[in-house]
PDB file of C-alpha atoms (C1' of nucleotides) in Angstrom:
ATOM      1  CA  MET A   8      89.062 115.716  92.678  1.00 24.00           C
ATOM      2  CA  TYR A   9      90.634 118.644  94.928  1.00 26.00           C
ATOM      3  CA  VAL A  10      88.885 121.722  95.693  1.00 25.00           C
ATOM      4  CA  CYS A  11      91.041 124.521  96.639  1.00 21.00           C
ATOM      5  CA  GLY A  12      90.039 126.998  99.347  1.00 25.00           C
ATOM      6  CA  MET A  13      88.071 125.403 101.870  1.00 28.00           C
ATOM      7  CA  LYS A  14      89.132 125.871 105.232  1.00 31.00           C
ATOM      8  CA  PRO A  15      89.980 123.235 108.064  1.00 34.00           C
ATOM      9  CA  THR A  16      86.459 122.725 110.065  1.00 33.00           C
ATOM     10  CA  THR A  17      87.842 120.661 112.457  1.00 42.00           C
ATOM     11  CA  ILE A  18      90.604 120.880 115.496  1.00 50.00           C
ATOM     12  CA  PHE A  19      93.946 119.586 114.485  1.00 56.00           C
ATOM     13  CA  SER A  20      97.329 119.279 116.154  1.00 63.00           C
ATOM     14  CA  GLN A  21     100.165 120.196 113.581  1.00 68.00           C
ATOM     15  CA  GLU A  22     102.778 118.945 116.265  1.00 72.00           C
ATOM     16  CA  ILE A  23     101.535 115.344 115.920  1.00 74.00           C
ATOM     17  CA  LEU A  24     102.659 115.791 112.585  1.00 74.00           C
ATOM     18  CA  ARG A  25     106.447 116.074 113.671  1.00 81.00           C
ATOM     19  CA  GLY A  26     108.259 113.093 112.170  1.00 87.00           C
ATOM     20  CA  THR A  27     105.302 111.950 109.602  1.00 94.00           C
ATOM     21  CA  ILE A  28     106.256 113.926 106.478  1.00 95.00           C
ATOM     22  CA  LYS A  29     108.912 111.342 105.484  1.00 96.00           C
ATOM     23  CA  PRO A  30     106.847 108.295 105.626  1.00 96.00           C
ATOM     24  CA  MET A  31     103.675 110.295 104.432  1.00 97.00           C
ATOM     25  CA  ILE A  32     105.722 110.924 101.208  1.00 98.00           C
ATOM     26  CA  ILE A  33     106.988 107.290 101.026  1.00 98.00           C
ATOM     27  CA  LYS A  34     103.293 106.276 101.375  1.00 98.00           C
ATOM     28  CA  LEU A  35     102.173 108.009  98.506  1.00 98.00           C
ATOM     29  CA  ILE A  36     104.795 107.173  96.159  1.00 98.00           C
ATOM     30  CA  THR A  37     104.152 103.433  97.089  1.00 98.00           C
ATOM     31  CA  ASP A  38     100.600 103.799  96.505  1.00 97.00           C
ATOM     32  CA  ASN A  39     100.441 105.710  93.367  1.00 97.00           C
ATOM     33  CA  GLY A  40     104.012 104.710  91.634  1.00 95.00           C
ATOM     34  CA  ARG A  41     105.389 108.311  91.030  1.00 97.00           C
ATOM     35  CA  MET A  42     104.560 111.887  92.186  1.00 98.00           C
ATOM     36  CA  TYR A  43     106.190 115.351  92.348  1.00 98.00           C
ATOM     37  CA  GLY A  44     106.163 117.370  95.099  1.00 97.00           C
ATOM     38  CA  TYR A  45     103.573 120.184  94.524  1.00 97.00           C
ATOM     39  CA  GLN A  46     101.111 117.178  93.904  1.00 97.00           C
ATOM     40  CA  ILE A  47     102.131 115.553  97.323  1.00 97.00           C
ATOM     41  CA  THR A  48     101.044 118.497  98.994  1.00 96.00           C
ATOM     42  CA  GLN A  49      97.582 118.500  97.364  1.00 96.00           C
ATOM     43  CA  CYS A  50      97.108 115.027  97.849  1.00 96.00           C
ATOM     44  CA  VAL A  51      97.891 115.150 101.748  1.00 95.00           C
ATOM     45  CA  ARG A  52      95.777 118.292 101.907  1.00 93.00           C
ATOM     46  CA  GLU A  53      92.735 116.305 100.529  1.00 94.00           C
ATOM     47  CA  LEU A  54      93.188 113.112 102.101  1.00 94.00           C
ATOM     48  CA  SER A  55      93.633 114.893 105.311  1.00 92.00           C
ATOM     49  CA  GLY A  56      90.243 116.374 105.122  1.00 90.00           C
ATOM     50  CA  GLU A  57      91.852 120.003 104.512  1.00 89.00           C
ATOM     51  CA  ARG A  58      93.374 119.475 107.970  1.00 90.00           C
ATOM     52  CA  ILE A  59      97.442 118.659 106.501  1.00 92.00           C
ATOM     53  CA  GLN A  60      99.247 121.382 104.525  1.00 91.00           C
ATOM     54  CA  ILE A  61     102.761 120.439 104.196  1.00 94.00           C
ATOM     55  CA  THR A  62     104.687 123.331 103.898  1.00 94.00           C
ATOM     56  CA  GLU A  63     107.801 124.060 101.259  1.00 96.00           C
ATOM     57  CA  GLY A  64     110.083 124.007 103.726  1.00 96.00           C
ATOM     58  CA  ALA A  65     109.332 120.930 105.039  1.00 95.00           C
ATOM     59  CA  LEU A  66     108.665 119.250 102.257  1.00 97.00           C
ATOM     60  CA  TYR A  67     111.726 120.129  99.785  1.00 98.00           C
ATOM     61  CA  PRO A  68     114.138 118.790 102.059  1.00 97.00           C
ATOM     62  CA  ALA A  69     112.375 116.190 103.203  1.00 97.00           C
ATOM     63  CA  LEU A  70     112.647 114.830  99.388  1.00 98.00           C
ATOM     64  CA  HIS A  71     115.801 115.629  98.713  1.00 98.00           C
ATOM     65  CA  LYS A  72     116.982 113.868 101.969  1.00 97.00           C
ATOM     66  CA  LEU A  73     114.660 110.774 100.678  1.00 98.00           C
ATOM     67  CA  VAL A  74     116.906 110.866  97.225  1.00 98.00           C
ATOM     68  CA  ALA A  75     120.067 111.272  99.300  1.00 97.00           C
ATOM     69  CA  ASP A  76     119.448 108.208 101.060  1.00 96.00           C
ATOM     70  CA  GLY A  77     118.700 106.072  98.180  1.00 97.00           C
ATOM     71  CA  ILE A  78     114.732 105.854  98.998  1.00 98.00           C
ATOM     72  CA  LEU A  79     113.519 107.845  96.024  1.00 98.00           C
ATOM     73  CA  ARG A  80     114.622 108.425  92.747  1.00 98.00           C
ATOM     74  CA  VAL A  81     113.898 111.904  90.835  1.00 98.00           C
ATOM     75  CA  GLU A  82     112.978 112.653  87.094  1.00 98.00           C
ATOM     76  CA  VAL A  83     112.641 115.686  85.823  1.00 97.00           C
ATOM     77  CA  GLU A  84     110.029 116.449  83.271  1.00 96.00           C
ATOM     78  CA  THR A  85     108.885 119.736  81.537  1.00 94.00           C
ATOM     79  CA  VAL A  86     104.934 119.868  81.654  1.00 91.00           C
ATOM     80  CA  GLY A  87     103.519 122.801  79.586  1.00 88.00           C
ATOM     81  CA  ASN A  88     106.814 125.337  80.213  1.00 90.00           C
ATOM     82  CA  ARG A  89     106.793 124.532  84.055  1.00 92.00           C
ATOM     83  CA  GLU A  90     109.510 121.995  85.274  1.00 91.00           C
ATOM     84  CA  ARG A  91     108.146 118.860  87.423  1.00 96.00           C
ATOM     85  CA  LYS A  92     110.316 116.658  89.567  1.00 98.00           C
ATOM     86  CA  TYR A  93     108.614 113.295  89.520  1.00 98.00           C
ATOM     87  CA  TYR A  94     109.912 111.255  92.537  1.00 98.00           C
ATOM     88  CA  SER A  95     109.384 107.302  92.412  1.00 98.00           C
ATOM     89  CA  ILE A  96     111.125 104.629  94.134  1.00 98.00           C
ATOM     90  CA  PRO A  97     113.953 102.589  92.680  1.00 98.00           C
ATOM     91  CA  LYS A  98     114.268  98.909  92.973  1.00 98.00           C
ATOM     92  CA  SER A  99     117.318  99.385  95.134  1.00 97.00           C
ATOM     93  CA  GLY A 100     115.366 101.590  97.604  1.00 97.00           C
ATOM     94  CA  ALA A 101     112.253  99.282  97.842  1.00 97.00           C
ATOM     95  CA  LYS A 102     113.450  97.254 100.590  1.00 96.00           C
ATOM     96  CA  ALA A 103     114.148 100.353 102.696  1.00 96.00           C
ATOM     97  CA  ALA A 104     110.895 102.216 101.943  1.00 97.00           C
ATOM     98  CA  ALA A 105     108.837  99.211 102.879  1.00 96.00           C
ATOM     99  CA  ALA A 106     110.641  98.761 106.034  1.00 94.00           C
ATOM    100  CA  LYS A 107     110.306 102.444 107.148  1.00 94.00           C
ATOM    101  CA  LEU A 108     106.174 102.098 106.230  1.00 95.00           C
ATOM    102  CA  GLU A 109     106.292  98.725 108.521  1.00 92.00           C
ATOM    103  CA  GLU A 110     107.957 100.801 111.271  1.00 91.00           C
ATOM    104  CA  THR A 111     105.683 103.853 110.932  1.00 93.00           C
ATOM    105  CA  ASN A 112     102.805 101.769 110.885  1.00 92.00           C
ATOM    106  CA  GLU A 113     103.515  99.990 114.342  1.00 90.00           C
ATOM    107  CA  SER A 114     104.592 103.371 116.029  1.00 92.00           C
ATOM    108  CA  ILE A 115     101.030 104.577 114.963  1.00 93.00           C
ATOM    109  CA  GLY A 116      99.491 101.507 116.595  1.00 92.00           C
ATOM    110  CA  VAL A 117     101.575 102.088 119.850  1.00 92.00           C
ATOM    111  CA  LEU A 118      99.845 105.748 119.482  1.00 94.00           C
ATOM    112  CA  VAL A 119      96.627 104.331 119.199  1.00 94.00           C
ATOM    113  CA  LYS A 120      96.798 102.126 122.036  1.00 93.00           C
ATOM    114  CA  LEU A 121      98.366 104.853 124.382  1.00 95.00           C
ATOM    115  CA  PHE A 122      95.519 107.290 123.864  1.00 96.00           C
ATOM    116  CA  GLY A 123      92.918 104.492 124.166  1.00 93.00           C
ATOM    117  CA  LEU A 124      91.729 104.367 120.487  1.00 92.00           C
ATOM    118  CA  SER A 125      91.149 100.811 118.936  1.00 84.00           C
ATOM    119  CA  LEU A 126      93.166  99.874 115.656  1.00 81.00           C
ATOM    120  CA  TYR A 127      90.700  97.403 113.800  1.00 83.00           C
ATOM    121  CA  GLY A 128      92.582  93.966 113.443  1.00 75.00           C
ATOM    122  CA  ALA A 129      95.032  94.534 116.078  1.00 70.00           C
ATOM    123  CA  GLU A 130      95.567  91.758 118.483  1.00 59.00           C
TER     124      GLU A 130
ATOM    125  CA  MET B  20     104.392  95.786 137.501  1.00 24.00           C
ATOM    126  CA  TYR B  21     107.176  97.013 135.556  1.00 26.00           C
ATOM    127  CA  VAL B  22     110.279  94.878 134.859  1.00 26.00           C
ATOM    128  CA  CYS B  23     113.412  96.321 134.125  1.00 21.00           C
ATOM    129  CA  GLY B  24     116.187  95.610 131.922  1.00 25.00           C
ATOM    130  CA  MET B  25     113.991  94.354 128.897  1.00 29.00           C
ATOM    131  CA  LYS B  26     115.133  95.741 125.645  1.00 31.00           C
ATOM    132  CA  PRO B  27     112.804  96.904 122.818  1.00 35.00           C
ATOM    133  CA  THR B  28     112.224  93.452 120.509  1.00 34.00           C
ATOM    134  CA  THR B  29     110.281  95.271 117.840  1.00 45.00           C
ATOM    135  CA  ILE B  30     110.916  98.521 115.819  1.00 53.00           C
ATOM    136  CA  PHE B  31     110.006 101.585 116.369  1.00 58.00           C
ATOM    137  CA  SER B  32     109.928 105.141 114.864  1.00 66.00           C
ATOM    138  CA  GLN B  33     111.065 107.635 117.700  1.00 69.00           C
ATOM    139  CA  GLU B  34     110.471 110.591 115.332  1.00 73.00           C
ATOM    140  CA  ILE B  35     106.646 109.557 115.266  1.00 75.00           C
ATOM    141  CA  LEU B  36     106.676 110.842 118.871  1.00 75.00           C
ATOM    142  CA  ARG B  37     107.636 114.340 118.146  1.00 83.00           C
ATOM    143  CA  GLY B  38     104.793 116.519 119.573  1.00 88.00           C
ATOM    144  CA  THR B  39     103.174 113.471 121.604  1.00 94.00           C
ATOM    145  CA  ILE B  40     105.066 113.549 124.935  1.00 95.00           C
ATOM    146  CA  LYS B  41     102.860 116.539 126.283  1.00 96.00           C
ATOM    147  CA  PRO B  42      99.461 114.962 124.803  1.00 96.00           C
ATOM    148  CA  MET B  43     101.045 111.540 126.795  1.00 97.00           C
ATOM    149  CA  ILE B  44     100.973 113.261 130.021  1.00 98.00           C
ATOM    150  CA  ILE B  45      97.780 114.632 129.910  1.00 98.00           C
ATOM    151  CA  LYS B  46      96.102 111.293 128.899  1.00 98.00           C
ATOM    152  CA  LEU B  47      97.984 109.012 131.804  1.00 98.00           C
ATOM    153  CA  ILE B  48      97.047 112.075 134.393  1.00 98.00           C
ATOM    154  CA  THR B  49      93.422 111.993 133.189  1.00 98.00           C
ATOM    155  CA  ASP B  50      93.259 108.551 133.667  1.00 97.00           C
ATOM    156  CA  ASN B  51      95.354 108.059 136.916  1.00 97.00           C
ATOM    157  CA  GLY B  52      94.290 110.868 138.908  1.00 95.00           C
ATOM    158  CA  ARG B  53      97.731 112.028 139.822  1.00 96.00           C
ATOM    159  CA  MET B  54     101.570 110.980 138.521  1.00 98.00           C
ATOM    160  CA  TYR B  55     104.903 111.887 139.207  1.00 98.00           C
ATOM    161  CA  GLY B  56     107.506 112.402 136.738  1.00 97.00           C
ATOM    162  CA  TYR B  57     109.590 109.232 137.076  1.00 97.00           C
ATOM    163  CA  GLN B  58     106.078 107.463 137.044  1.00 98.00           C
ATOM    164  CA  ILE B  59     105.385 108.915 133.886  1.00 97.00           C
ATOM    165  CA  THR B  60     108.332 107.883 131.875  1.00 96.00           C
ATOM    166  CA  GLN B  61     108.017 104.258 133.370  1.00 96.00           C
ATOM    167  CA  CYS B  62     104.210 104.138 132.665  1.00 96.00           C
ATOM    168  CA  VAL B  63     104.832 104.804 129.282  1.00 95.00           C
ATOM    169  CA  ARG B  64     107.678 102.769 128.466  1.00 93.00           C
ATOM    170  CA  GLU B  65     105.322  99.620 130.037  1.00 94.00           C
ATOM    171  CA  LEU B  66     102.351 100.751 127.929  1.00 94.00           C
ATOM    172  CA  SER B  67     104.076 100.723 124.931  1.00 92.00           C
ATOM    173  CA  GLY B  68     105.830  97.701 125.168  1.00 90.00           C
ATOM    174  CA  GLU B  69     109.403  98.814 126.294  1.00 89.00           C
ATOM    175  CA  ARG B  70     109.461 100.788 122.923  1.00 90.00           C
ATOM    176  CA  ILE B  71     109.070 104.554 124.217  1.00 92.00           C
ATOM    177  CA  GLN B  72     111.217 105.789 126.815  1.00 92.00           C
ATOM    178  CA  ILE B  73     110.689 109.482 127.826  1.00 94.00           C
ATOM    179  CA  THR B  74     113.882 111.091 128.154  1.00 94.00           C
ATOM    180  CA  GLU B  75     114.249 113.563 131.472  1.00 96.00           C
ATOM    181  CA  GLY B  76     115.464 116.301 129.085  1.00 95.00           C
ATOM    182  CA  ALA B  77     112.104 116.292 127.276  1.00 95.00           C
ATOM    183  CA  LEU B  78     109.784 115.236 130.545  1.00 97.00           C
ATOM    184  CA  TYR B  79     110.523 117.751 132.707  1.00 98.00           C
ATOM    185  CA  PRO B  80     110.168 120.976 130.427  1.00 97.00           C
ATOM    186  CA  ALA B  81     107.124 119.655 129.204  1.00 97.00           C
ATOM    187  CA  LEU B  82     105.690 118.996 132.584  1.00 98.00           C
ATOM    188  CA  HIS B  83     106.760 122.782 133.759  1.00 97.00           C
ATOM    189  CA  LYS B  84     105.344 123.843 130.619  1.00 97.00           C
ATOM    190  CA  LEU B  85     102.082 122.204 131.102  1.00 97.00           C
ATOM    191  CA  VAL B  86     102.042 123.810 134.732  1.00 97.00           C
ATOM    192  CA  ALA B  87     103.027 127.188 133.366  1.00 96.00           C
ATOM    193  CA  ASP B  88      99.703 126.964 130.875  1.00 96.00           C
ATOM    194  CA  GLY B  89      97.653 125.939 133.859  1.00 96.00           C
ATOM    195  CA  ILE B  90      96.740 122.377 132.515  1.00 97.00           C
ATOM    196  CA  LEU B  91      98.776 120.901 135.006  1.00 98.00           C
ATOM    197  CA  ARG B  92      99.018 121.621 139.220  1.00 98.00           C
ATOM    198  CA  VAL B  93     101.729 120.256 141.170  1.00 98.00           C
ATOM    199  CA  GLU B  94     102.122 119.266 144.569  1.00 97.00           C
ATOM    200  CA  VAL B  95     105.600 118.460 146.291  1.00 97.00           C
ATOM    201  CA  GLU B  96     105.969 115.187 148.546  1.00 96.00           C
ATOM    202  CA  THR B  97     108.343 113.605 150.135  1.00 94.00           C
ATOM    203  CA  VAL B  98     108.546 109.738 150.281  1.00 90.00           C
ATOM    204  CA  GLY B  99     111.155 108.003 152.203  1.00 87.00           C
ATOM    205  CA  ASN B 100     113.930 110.521 151.784  1.00 90.00           C
ATOM    206  CA  ARG B 101     112.688 111.927 148.719  1.00 92.00           C
ATOM    207  CA  GLU B 102     111.290 114.208 146.930  1.00 92.00           C
ATOM    208  CA  ARG B 103     108.294 113.550 144.669  1.00 96.00           C
ATOM    209  CA  LYS B 104     106.283 115.693 142.485  1.00 98.00           C
ATOM    210  CA  TYR B 105     102.870 114.980 141.921  1.00 98.00           C
ATOM    211  CA  TYR B 106     100.837 116.447 138.766  1.00 98.00           C
ATOM    212  CA  SER B 107      97.215 116.618 138.455  1.00 98.00           C
ATOM    213  CA  ILE B 108      94.723 118.338 136.352  1.00 98.00           C
ATOM    214  CA  PRO B 109      92.984 121.214 138.233  1.00 98.00           C
ATOM    215  CA  LYS B 110      89.450 121.854 137.977  1.00 97.00           C
ATOM    216  CA  SER B 111      90.259 125.220 135.851  1.00 97.00           C
ATOM    217  CA  GLY B 112      92.555 123.325 133.619  1.00 96.00           C
ATOM    218  CA  ALA B 113      90.202 119.937 132.761  1.00 97.00           C
ATOM    219  CA  LYS B 114      88.649 121.829 129.646  1.00 96.00           C
ATOM    220  CA  ALA B 115      92.053 122.641 128.100  1.00 96.00           C
ATOM    221  CA  ALA B 116      92.904 119.000 128.662  1.00 97.00           C
ATOM    222  CA  ALA B 117      89.952 117.562 127.413  1.00 96.00           C
ATOM    223  CA  ALA B 118      90.537 119.619 124.196  1.00 94.00           C
ATOM    224  CA  LYS B 119      94.049 118.803 123.937  1.00 94.00           C
ATOM    225  CA  LEU B 120      92.927 114.771 124.122  1.00 94.00           C
ATOM    226  CA  GLU B 121      90.507 115.277 121.465  1.00 92.00           C
ATOM    227  CA  GLU B 122      92.731 117.130 119.116  1.00 91.00           C
ATOM    228  CA  THR B 123      95.103 114.254 119.718  1.00 93.00           C
ATOM    229  CA  ASN B 124      92.750 111.746 118.913  1.00 92.00           C
ATOM    230  CA  GLU B 125      91.486 113.234 115.857  1.00 90.00           C
ATOM    231  CA  SER B 126      94.849 113.882 114.645  1.00 92.00           C
ATOM    232  CA  ILE B 127      96.014 110.122 115.440  1.00 93.00           C
ATOM    233  CA  GLY B 128      92.810 109.246 113.470  1.00 92.00           C
ATOM    234  CA  VAL B 129      93.915 111.082 110.509  1.00 92.00           C
ATOM    235  CA  LEU B 130      97.171 109.183 110.757  1.00 94.00           C
ATOM    236  CA  VAL B 131      95.688 105.849 110.680  1.00 94.00           C
ATOM    237  CA  LYS B 132      93.816 107.198 107.718  1.00 93.00           C
ATOM    238  CA  LEU B 133      96.737 108.354 105.725  1.00 95.00           C
ATOM    239  CA  PHE B 134      98.795 105.171 106.336  1.00 96.00           C
ATOM    240  CA  GLY B 135      95.743 102.891 105.278  1.00 93.00           C
ATOM    241  CA  LEU B 136      95.094 101.663 108.736  1.00 92.00           C
ATOM    242  CA  SER B 137      91.819 100.838 110.329  1.00 85.00           C
ATOM    243  CA  LEU B 138      90.628 102.722 113.339  1.00 81.00           C
ATOM    244  CA  TYR B 139      87.747 100.593 115.071  1.00 83.00           C
ATOM    245  CA  GLY B 140      84.883 102.515 115.196  1.00 75.00           C
ATOM    246  CA  ALA B 141      85.729 105.228 112.816  1.00 70.00           C
ATOM    247  CA  GLU B 142      83.349 106.058 110.229  1.00 59.00           C
TER     248      GLU B 142
ATOM    249  C1'  DT C  30      96.147 143.770  85.947  1.00 55.71           C
ATOM    250  C1'  DT C  31      96.414 142.087  89.831  1.00 55.71           C
ATOM    251  C1'  DT C  32      95.343 137.982  92.603  1.00 55.71           C
ATOM    252  C1'  DT C  33      95.810 133.296  92.864  1.00 55.71           C
ATOM    253  C1'  DA C  34      97.594 128.964  91.594  1.00 55.71           C
ATOM    254  C1'  DT C  35     101.238 125.975  89.994  1.00 55.71           C
ATOM    255  C1'  DA C  36     106.250 124.328  90.792  1.00 55.71           C
ATOM    256  C1'  DC C  37     110.597 124.585  92.418  1.00 55.71           C
ATOM    257  C1'  DA C  38     114.181 126.139  96.104  1.00 55.71           C
ATOM    258  C1'  DT C  39     116.594 128.008 100.169  1.00 55.71           C
ATOM    259  C1'  DA C  40     117.720 131.084 104.620  1.00 55.71           C
ATOM    260  C1'  DA C  41     116.389 132.707 108.914  1.00 55.71           C
ATOM    261  C1'  DT C  42     114.271 131.282 113.127  1.00 55.71           C
ATOM    262  C1'  DT C  43     111.454 128.650 116.212  1.00 55.71           C
ATOM    263  C1'  DT C  44     110.028 124.345 118.514  1.00 55.71           C
ATOM    264  C1'  DT C  45     111.115 120.085 120.068  1.00 55.71           C
ATOM    265  C1'  DG C  46     113.607 116.488 121.315  1.00 55.71           C
ATOM    266  C1'  DT C  47     118.328 113.645 122.545  1.00 55.71           C
ATOM    267  C1'  DT C  48     122.934 113.818 124.981  1.00 55.71           C
ATOM    268  C1'  DA C  49     125.641 114.889 128.601  1.00 55.71           C
ATOM    269  C1'  DT C  50     125.922 116.670 133.002  1.00 55.71           C
ATOM    270  C1'  DG C  51     124.588 117.563 138.039  1.00 55.71           C
ATOM    271  C1'  DT C  52     122.384 116.812 142.694  1.00 55.71           C
ATOM    272  C1'  DA C  53     120.779 113.611 146.067  1.00 55.71           C
ATOM    273  C1'  DT C  54     118.771 109.000 148.175  1.00 55.71           C
ATOM    274  C1'  DA C  55     118.121 103.796 148.602  1.00 55.71           C
ATOM    275  C1'  DA C  56     118.380  99.068 146.898  1.00 55.71           C
ATOM    276  C1'  DA C  57     120.875  95.636 145.043  1.00 55.71           C
ATOM    277  C1'  DA C  58     124.626  93.348 143.487  1.00 55.71           C
ATOM    278  C1'  DA C  59     129.774  92.333 142.798  1.00 55.71           C
TER     279       DA C  59
ATOM    280  C1'  DT D  14     131.798  97.034 151.746  1.00 55.71           C
ATOM    281  C1'  DT D  15     132.100  99.216 147.652  1.00 55.71           C
ATOM    282  C1'  DT D  16     130.136  99.778 142.836  1.00 55.71           C
ATOM    283  C1'  DT D  17     126.356  99.300 140.032  1.00 55.71           C
ATOM    284  C1'  DT D  18     121.447 100.192 138.938  1.00 55.71           C
ATOM    285  C1'  DA D  19     117.187 102.302 140.382  1.00 55.71           C
ATOM    286  C1'  DT D  20     114.756 106.104 141.569  1.00 55.71           C
ATOM    287  C1'  DA D  21     113.722 111.347 141.288  1.00 55.71           C
ATOM    288  C1'  DC D  22     114.351 115.784 140.391  1.00 55.71           C
ATOM    289  C1'  DA D  23     116.733 119.396 136.933  1.00 55.71           C
ATOM    290  C1'  DT D  24     119.520 122.167 133.386  1.00 55.71           C
ATOM    291  C1'  DA D  25     122.609 122.951 129.586  1.00 55.71           C
ATOM    292  C1'  DA D  26     124.656 122.142 125.164  1.00 55.71           C
ATOM    293  C1'  DC D  27     123.569 120.601 121.068  1.00 55.71           C
ATOM    294  C1'  DA D  28     120.836 118.350 116.760  1.00 55.71           C
ATOM    295  C1'  DA D  29     116.816 117.677 114.314  1.00 55.71           C
ATOM    296  C1'  DA D  30     112.947 118.947 112.050  1.00 55.71           C
ATOM    297  C1'  DA D  31     109.431 121.557 111.323  1.00 55.71           C
ATOM    298  C1'  DT D  32     107.535 126.993 110.403  1.00 55.71           C
ATOM    299  C1'  DT D  33     107.843 131.304 108.257  1.00 55.71           C
ATOM    300  C1'  DA D  34     109.991 134.124 105.062  1.00 55.71           C
ATOM    301  C1'  DT D  35     111.926 135.029 100.643  1.00 55.71           C
ATOM    302  C1'  DG D  36     112.912 133.871  95.955  1.00 55.71           C
ATOM    303  C1'  DT D  37     112.270 132.683  90.812  1.00 55.71           C
ATOM    304  C1'  DA D  38     109.125 131.801  87.297  1.00 55.71           C
ATOM    305  C1'  DT D  39     104.515 130.391  84.247  1.00 55.71           C
ATOM    306  C1'  DA D  40      99.843 129.811  83.892  1.00 55.71           C
ATOM    307  C1'  DA D  41      95.301 130.899  84.578  1.00 55.71           C
ATOM    308  C1'  DA D  42      91.504 133.346  86.481  1.00 55.71           C
ATOM    309  C1'  DA D  43      89.275 137.538  88.889  1.00 55.71           C
TER     310       DA D  43
END
DNA sequence: TTTTATACATAATTTTGTTATGTATAAAAA
DNA sequence: TTTTTATACATAACAAAATTATGTATAAAA
């Protein structure tokens, strides 16, 4: 599980992340079925080895945009006494979500090539 | 050599590129010794399989910023009757340039991991 | 009882890009 | 021969997408 309080120990370029937040959200929800906003930030934080902290100012507008675009659907639930907004991918958004991920994967592949890294399985 | 007029045939996310222009410039100049602006745009275009077209509005401010930061040095040359500004990495900027590339590589590595791709040689 | 964590949200500002515009030379196409 | 395309630089207006700051509210831990 996620352990809080750890500080990033390695260098990381926040700027590279510009444009990756929405794809990341789609990726996580594709993999996990449904997630709520705060959970997404913690999940990304953990998966990135404490390197990426998605800020609220970026997260919530991104989620709202994805819902407006029909790629995500939202369901409100009250847990304890607190509100949670669970996001998932509706059938009607599955195709767009998959296309976005495909596009993102290819773009990362191009970056990998340009910077001289090697992507396992790439031609 | 570069052949003009080809149109991108594959999907590509321009947004993913946000933040990658300066690292790309550093990478290309590190590899090639010295380059001028227009040459950089064509090189990136070719290496990316016609997917990435760096616009002048992004390129020149980025180059000027890198010079201002001491990471690049510029030398003006007249070729034919036209001006070229060659950029290279001065000894005094080598460390910062290498650090920036290292940071970029690690960031791309994190993206690769988050999106479930595999980087050859990664642990 | 104060701080930290959870959970949402928006407004002001900054960063970083695109699009449009500008100057100028050289080569290719109509 | 004239127009278009390519080369080569640059900046200004605008848009997108982030950070930072602020706000509300509950729950748990220090």
